[in-house]
Each structure stands twice: as structure tokens, then as C-alpha cells.
Coordinates of C-alpha atoms and ligand atoms in Angstrom, one line a residue:
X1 CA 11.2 15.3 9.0
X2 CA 9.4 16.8 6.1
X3 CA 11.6 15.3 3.5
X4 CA 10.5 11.9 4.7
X5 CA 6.7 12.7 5.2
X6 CA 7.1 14.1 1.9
X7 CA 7.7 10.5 0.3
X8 CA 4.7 8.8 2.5
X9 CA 1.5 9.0 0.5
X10 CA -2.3 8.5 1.6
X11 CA -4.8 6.4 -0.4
X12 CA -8.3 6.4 0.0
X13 CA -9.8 3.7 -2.1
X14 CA -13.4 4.4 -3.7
X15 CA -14.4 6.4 -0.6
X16 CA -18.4 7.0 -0.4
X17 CA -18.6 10.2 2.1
X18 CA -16.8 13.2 0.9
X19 CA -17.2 14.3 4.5
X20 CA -14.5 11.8 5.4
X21 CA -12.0 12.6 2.6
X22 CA -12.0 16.2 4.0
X23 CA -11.6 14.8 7.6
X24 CA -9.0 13.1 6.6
X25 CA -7.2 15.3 4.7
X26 CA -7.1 17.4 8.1
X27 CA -5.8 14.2 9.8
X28 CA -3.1 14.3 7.8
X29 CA -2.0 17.7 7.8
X30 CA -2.2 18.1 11.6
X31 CA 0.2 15.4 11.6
X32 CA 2.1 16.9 8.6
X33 CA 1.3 14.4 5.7
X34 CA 0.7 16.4 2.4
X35 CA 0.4 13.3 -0.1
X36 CA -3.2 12.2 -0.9
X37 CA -4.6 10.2 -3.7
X38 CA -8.0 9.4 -4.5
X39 CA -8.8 6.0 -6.4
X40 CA -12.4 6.5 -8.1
X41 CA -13.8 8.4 -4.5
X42 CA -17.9 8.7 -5.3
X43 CA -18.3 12.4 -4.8
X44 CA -15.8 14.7 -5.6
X45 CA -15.0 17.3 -5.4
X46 CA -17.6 18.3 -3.3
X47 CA -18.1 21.4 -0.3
X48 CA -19.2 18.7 2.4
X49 CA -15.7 17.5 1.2
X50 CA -14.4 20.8 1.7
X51 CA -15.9 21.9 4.4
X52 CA -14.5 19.0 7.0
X53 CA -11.1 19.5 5.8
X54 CA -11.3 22.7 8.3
X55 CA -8.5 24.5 6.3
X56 CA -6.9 21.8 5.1
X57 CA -8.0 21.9 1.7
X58 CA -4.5 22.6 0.0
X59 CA -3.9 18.9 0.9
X60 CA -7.6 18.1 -1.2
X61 CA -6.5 20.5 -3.9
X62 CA -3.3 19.1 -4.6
X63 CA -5.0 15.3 -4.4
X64 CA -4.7 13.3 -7.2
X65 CA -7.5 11.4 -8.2
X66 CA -6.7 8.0 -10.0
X67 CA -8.7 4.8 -11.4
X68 CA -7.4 2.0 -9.8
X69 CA -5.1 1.5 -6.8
X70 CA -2.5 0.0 -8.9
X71 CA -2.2 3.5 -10.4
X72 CA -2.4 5.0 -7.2
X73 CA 0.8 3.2 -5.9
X74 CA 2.8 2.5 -8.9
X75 CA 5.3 4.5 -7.5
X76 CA 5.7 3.5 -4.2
X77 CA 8.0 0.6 -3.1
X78 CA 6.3 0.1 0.1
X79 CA 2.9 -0.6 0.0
X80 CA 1.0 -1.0 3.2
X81 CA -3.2 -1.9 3.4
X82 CA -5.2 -1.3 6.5
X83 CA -7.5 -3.5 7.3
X84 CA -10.3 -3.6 10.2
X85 CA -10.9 -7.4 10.2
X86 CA -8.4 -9.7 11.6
X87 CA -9.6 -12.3 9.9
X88 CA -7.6 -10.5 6.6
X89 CA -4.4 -11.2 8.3
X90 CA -3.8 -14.0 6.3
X91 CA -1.3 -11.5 4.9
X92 CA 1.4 -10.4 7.2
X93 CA -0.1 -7.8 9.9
X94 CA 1.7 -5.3 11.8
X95 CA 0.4 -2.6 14.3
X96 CA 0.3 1.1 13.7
X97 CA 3.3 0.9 15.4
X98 CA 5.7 -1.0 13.7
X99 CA 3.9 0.5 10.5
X100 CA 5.3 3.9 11.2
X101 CA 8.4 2.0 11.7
X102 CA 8.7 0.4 8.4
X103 CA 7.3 3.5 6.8
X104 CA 10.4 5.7 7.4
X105 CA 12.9 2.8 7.2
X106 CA 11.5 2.0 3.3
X107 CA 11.7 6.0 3.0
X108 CA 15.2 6.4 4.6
X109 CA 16.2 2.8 2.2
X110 CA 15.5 4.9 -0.7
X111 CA 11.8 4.2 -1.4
X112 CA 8.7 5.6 -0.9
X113 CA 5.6 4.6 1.0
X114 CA 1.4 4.2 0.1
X115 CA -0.7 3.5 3.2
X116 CA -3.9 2.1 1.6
X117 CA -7.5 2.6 3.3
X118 CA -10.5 1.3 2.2
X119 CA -14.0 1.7 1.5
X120 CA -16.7 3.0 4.6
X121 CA -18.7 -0.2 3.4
X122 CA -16.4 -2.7 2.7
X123 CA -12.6 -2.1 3.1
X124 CA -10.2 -3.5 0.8
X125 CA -10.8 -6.3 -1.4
X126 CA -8.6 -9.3 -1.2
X127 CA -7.7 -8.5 -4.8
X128 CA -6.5 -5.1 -3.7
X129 CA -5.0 -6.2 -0.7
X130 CA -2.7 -8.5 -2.2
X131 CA -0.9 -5.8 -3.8
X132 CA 0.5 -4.8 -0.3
X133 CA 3.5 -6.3 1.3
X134 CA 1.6 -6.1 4.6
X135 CA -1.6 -5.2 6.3
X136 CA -2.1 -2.5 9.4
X137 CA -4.5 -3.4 11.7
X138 CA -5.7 -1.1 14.7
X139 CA -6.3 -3.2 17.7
X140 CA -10.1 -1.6 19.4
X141 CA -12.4 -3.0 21.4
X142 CA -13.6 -5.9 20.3
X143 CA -17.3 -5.7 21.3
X144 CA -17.4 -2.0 19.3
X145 CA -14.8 -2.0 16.8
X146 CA -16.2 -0.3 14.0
X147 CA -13.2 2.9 13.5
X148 CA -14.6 5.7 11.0
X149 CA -12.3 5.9 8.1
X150 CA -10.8 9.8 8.9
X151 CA -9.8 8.1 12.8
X152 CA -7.9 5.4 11.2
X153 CA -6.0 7.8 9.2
X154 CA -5.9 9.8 12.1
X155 CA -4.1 7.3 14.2
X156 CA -1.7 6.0 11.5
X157 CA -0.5 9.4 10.6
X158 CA -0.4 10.0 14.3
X159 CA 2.1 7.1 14.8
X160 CA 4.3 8.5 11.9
X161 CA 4.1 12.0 13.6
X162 CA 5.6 10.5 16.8
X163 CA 8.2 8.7 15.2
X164 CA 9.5 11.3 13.4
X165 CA 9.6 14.0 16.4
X166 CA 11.4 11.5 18.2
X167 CA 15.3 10.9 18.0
X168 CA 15.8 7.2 17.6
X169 CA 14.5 6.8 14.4
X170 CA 14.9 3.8 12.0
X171 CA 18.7 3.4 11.3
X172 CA 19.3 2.5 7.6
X173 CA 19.2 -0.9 7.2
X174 CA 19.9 -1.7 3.6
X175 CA 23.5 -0.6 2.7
X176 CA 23.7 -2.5 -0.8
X177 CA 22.9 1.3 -2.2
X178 CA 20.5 -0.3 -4.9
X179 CA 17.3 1.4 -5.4
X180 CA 13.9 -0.8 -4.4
X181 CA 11.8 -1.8 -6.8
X182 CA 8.4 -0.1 -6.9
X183 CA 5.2 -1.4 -7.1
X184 CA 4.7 -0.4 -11.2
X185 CA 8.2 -2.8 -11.8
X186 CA 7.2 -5.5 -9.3
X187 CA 3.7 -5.8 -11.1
X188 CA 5.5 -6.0 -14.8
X189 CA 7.3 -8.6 -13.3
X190 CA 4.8 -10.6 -12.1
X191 CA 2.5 -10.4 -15.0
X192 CA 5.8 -11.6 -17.6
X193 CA 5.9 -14.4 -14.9
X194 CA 2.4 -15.0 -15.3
X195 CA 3.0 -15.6 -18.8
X196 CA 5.8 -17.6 -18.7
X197 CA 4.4 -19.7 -16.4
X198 CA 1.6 -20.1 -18.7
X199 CA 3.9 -20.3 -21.5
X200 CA 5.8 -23.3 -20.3
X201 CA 2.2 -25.0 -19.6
X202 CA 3.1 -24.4 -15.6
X203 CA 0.2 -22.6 -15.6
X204 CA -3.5 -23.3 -17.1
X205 CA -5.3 -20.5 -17.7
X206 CA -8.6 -21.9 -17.9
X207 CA -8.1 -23.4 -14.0
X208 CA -6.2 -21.1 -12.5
X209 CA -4.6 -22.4 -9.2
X210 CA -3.2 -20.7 -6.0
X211 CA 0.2 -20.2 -7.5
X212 CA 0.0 -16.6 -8.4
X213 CA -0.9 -15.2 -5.3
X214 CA 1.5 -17.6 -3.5
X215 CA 4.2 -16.3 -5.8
X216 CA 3.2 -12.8 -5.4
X217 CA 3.5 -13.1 -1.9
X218 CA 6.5 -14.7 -1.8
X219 CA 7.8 -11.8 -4.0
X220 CA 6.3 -9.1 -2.4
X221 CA 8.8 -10.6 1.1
X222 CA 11.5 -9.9 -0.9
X223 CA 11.7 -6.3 -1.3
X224 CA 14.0 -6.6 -4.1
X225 CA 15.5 -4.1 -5.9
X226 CA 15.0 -3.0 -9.1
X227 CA 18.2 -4.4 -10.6
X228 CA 17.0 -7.5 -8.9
X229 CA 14.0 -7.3 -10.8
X230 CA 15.7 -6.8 -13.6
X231 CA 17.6 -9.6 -13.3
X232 CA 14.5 -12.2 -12.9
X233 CA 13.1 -10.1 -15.9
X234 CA 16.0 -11.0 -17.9
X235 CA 15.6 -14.6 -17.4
X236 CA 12.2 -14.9 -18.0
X237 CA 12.4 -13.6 -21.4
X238 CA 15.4 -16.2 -22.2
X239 CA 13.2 -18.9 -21.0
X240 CA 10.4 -17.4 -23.5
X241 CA 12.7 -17.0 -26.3
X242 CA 14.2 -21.0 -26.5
X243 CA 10.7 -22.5 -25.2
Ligands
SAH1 N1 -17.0 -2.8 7.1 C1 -15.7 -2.6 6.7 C2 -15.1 -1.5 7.5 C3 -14.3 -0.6 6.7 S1 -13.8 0.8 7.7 C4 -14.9 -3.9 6.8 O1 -15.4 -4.8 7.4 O2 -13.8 -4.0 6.2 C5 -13.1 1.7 6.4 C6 -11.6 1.7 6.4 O3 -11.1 2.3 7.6 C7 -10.9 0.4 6.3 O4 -10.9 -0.1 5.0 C8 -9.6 0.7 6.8 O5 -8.8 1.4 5.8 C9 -9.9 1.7 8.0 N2 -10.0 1.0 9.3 C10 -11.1 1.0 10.0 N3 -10.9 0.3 11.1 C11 -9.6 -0.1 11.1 C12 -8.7 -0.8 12.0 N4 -9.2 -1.3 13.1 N5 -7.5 -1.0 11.6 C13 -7.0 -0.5 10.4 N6 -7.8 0.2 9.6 C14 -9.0 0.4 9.9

């Protein structure tokens, strides 16, 4: 169990209340979730910080603290956003559920996870959340829905805690024995495409169209490998080289 909470990693994205980054850090470790990265968090360190962590403040002291999310999840192959507005489900949207799901399956395929959370004021941007493949969304009450930051993580690592107690876990479900691509390769790859695209005069940069978020998207549904990657890497620099 630990070896696969071990490759599941919490991000907090520009948090505003050290209070909840120590609450959350104790979400996590009562659920047994060690990984937690900061992107640009206001205040920290901070006691109020490490005060509500309650004795969970190995998990703050090992947190790294990054400057973008893109940093934050380079590693990961599986990147998952939360989101409290249904209205962001544009994007594909799973519950907590079937997020814990996907979580251990990408860890059992190989990979590794980032569950993304956003700002107390504003969540994720669009920007950010179109680095995911898909978005987590709590279903509450509709007429209160407002869920404090530390309670989402709360219930997200309490999903994966269930899940991984219980014996029917995820069976493996990609046998091809390649390695997934993570999110560092998958955005080196879009940005050559980006170029290419521009390149060939697909693309104009000074009126940018929908394309590059479509494509990303469409990507992103793929979870391709890395030697798949490679592979659409290798082509894209052949069409740069005779164009
Ligand atoms: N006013 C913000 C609310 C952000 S709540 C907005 O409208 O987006 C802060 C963070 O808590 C969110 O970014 C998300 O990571 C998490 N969160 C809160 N409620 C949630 C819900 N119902 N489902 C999933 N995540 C939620």
C-alpha cells in the first residue's frame, strides 16, 4: 500500500492560509499520503502553518516548494485538477471515486500521480487546468457548496485510503510494458508541436486560435508513452528540417 501512496503527490497551488496547508498536510497523513508540493503558497513556512498540521509536520518539512505547477508535476504522468465549479467540466470530470481509481491504476501502469488543488479564492485557472488529463469534482449540496481547501484534500485522500485497504484493487491494465510519458515530456512535445505548427504557417501567432488547447486535449486522452512521444517528437523535427 505504501509503495503506491508513495508515488501519489499533493499540490497546493498558491495557497493563501498557511492554516490550511497544515490542515492539509494532516489530511494526508491520516490517510497515509507523504508527498506534498507547494506552488508559490503566500506564507510559508509559517507556525499557524505548523500548528494545524497537529503532528504532521514531517509531511510540511519534507514539502517542496516550487514556482509554477508545471514544475510541480513535471514528473507525474497522471495529472488530476480538482475543481469546485461544474461549470469547469468542460474538461473530462470524474468523482472522488473513480479518481482514487485512476490514481492507483496510473501508479500500478508504471507512473505516478499529482492531484492538483487550487487557490481558497479562486481555484485553478483554466490555464492550469488544462495541464490535467481530467478534473475531480466533489458532488455537495448545491444550495452550500463552498468545501474548505484541507476537507477536499481530506476526502480525496480518504477515497485513495479506502481503495487501497480494500482487496479489489485496480488490475493492471496496460501490458505493452512501456513507460508513460510524464507531464515534463508531454509538455516538450506540445511546445515543438506548437512550433511546427507555426512553422508550416498552420498556426498564426499573432491570432492564435483554439487549436492548441484542442490538440492538447486530444493528447493529454492519449496517455502515451514516452517512446510514443518520442516517436511524434521524431517526426516533427523531420517536418522542420525539409520545410
Ligand atoms: N471560489 C473558488 C473555490 C475554491 S475552493 C472557486 O470558485 O473555484 C479551493 C480548492 O478546494 C479548489 O480549488 C479545489 O482544489 C478544492 N475544492 C473545493 N471544493 C471542491 C469540490 N466540490 N470538488 C473538488 N475540489 C474542491
Amino acid at each position: 500500500m505504501k509503495e503506491i501512496a508513495d508515488k501519489i503527490k499533493i499540490v497546493l497551488v498558491e495557497t493563501s492560509h498557511p492554516g490550511n496547508i497544515g490542515a492539509a498536510a494532516r489530511a494526508m497523513k491520516t490517510m497515509g499520503l507523504e508527498n506534498l508540493t507547494l506552488v508559490q503558497p503566500k506564507d510559508y513556512p509559517c507556525v499557524e502553518a505548523t500548528a494545524r498540521a497537529a503532528g504532521a509536520d514531517d509531511v510540511l518539512a519534507n514539502a517542496a516548494v516550487v514556482e509554477t505547477l508545471e514544475e510541480a508535476i513535471e514528473d507525474a504522468t497522471y495529472v488530476l485538477g480538482t475543481s469546485a465549479r461544474l461549470r469547469t467540466l468542460r474538461w473530462p470530470g470524474i468523482d472522488p471515486r473513480k479518481a482514487a481509481q485512476e490514481s492507483v491504476e496510473a501508479v500500478t501502469n508504471g507512473g505516478s500521480v499529482a492531484l492538483v488543488f487550487g487557490r481558497e479564492s479562486s481555484g485553478l485557472s483554466n490555464e492550469e487546468l488544462s495541464l490535467c488529463h481530467k478534473l475531480i469534482h466533489i458532488p455537495v449540496n448545491p444550495d452550500y457548496s463552498s468545501l474548505n481547501l484541507a476537507a477536499a484534500v481530506q476526502v480525496i485522500c480518504y477515497e485513495l485510503r479506502i481503495l487501497l485497504e480494500s482487496d479489489n484493487q485496480p488490475v493492471v491494465v496496460d501490458d505493452s510494458g512501456e513507460p508513460p510519458a510524464s507531464a515534463g515530456d508531454m509538455e516538450s512535445f506540445i511546445q515543438q508541436l506548437e512550433q511546427t505548427l507555426t512553422h508550416i504557417d498552420y498556426l498564426d501567432p499573432d491570432n492564435p486560435r483554439k487549436s492548441m488547447p484542442r490538440l492538447r486535449r486530444l493528447f493529454h486522452r492519449a496517455r502515451m508513452s514516452r517512446n510514443e512521444v518520442s516517436l511524434l517528437r521524431g517526426i516533427l523535427k523531420q517536418i522542420g528540417k525539409i520545410t
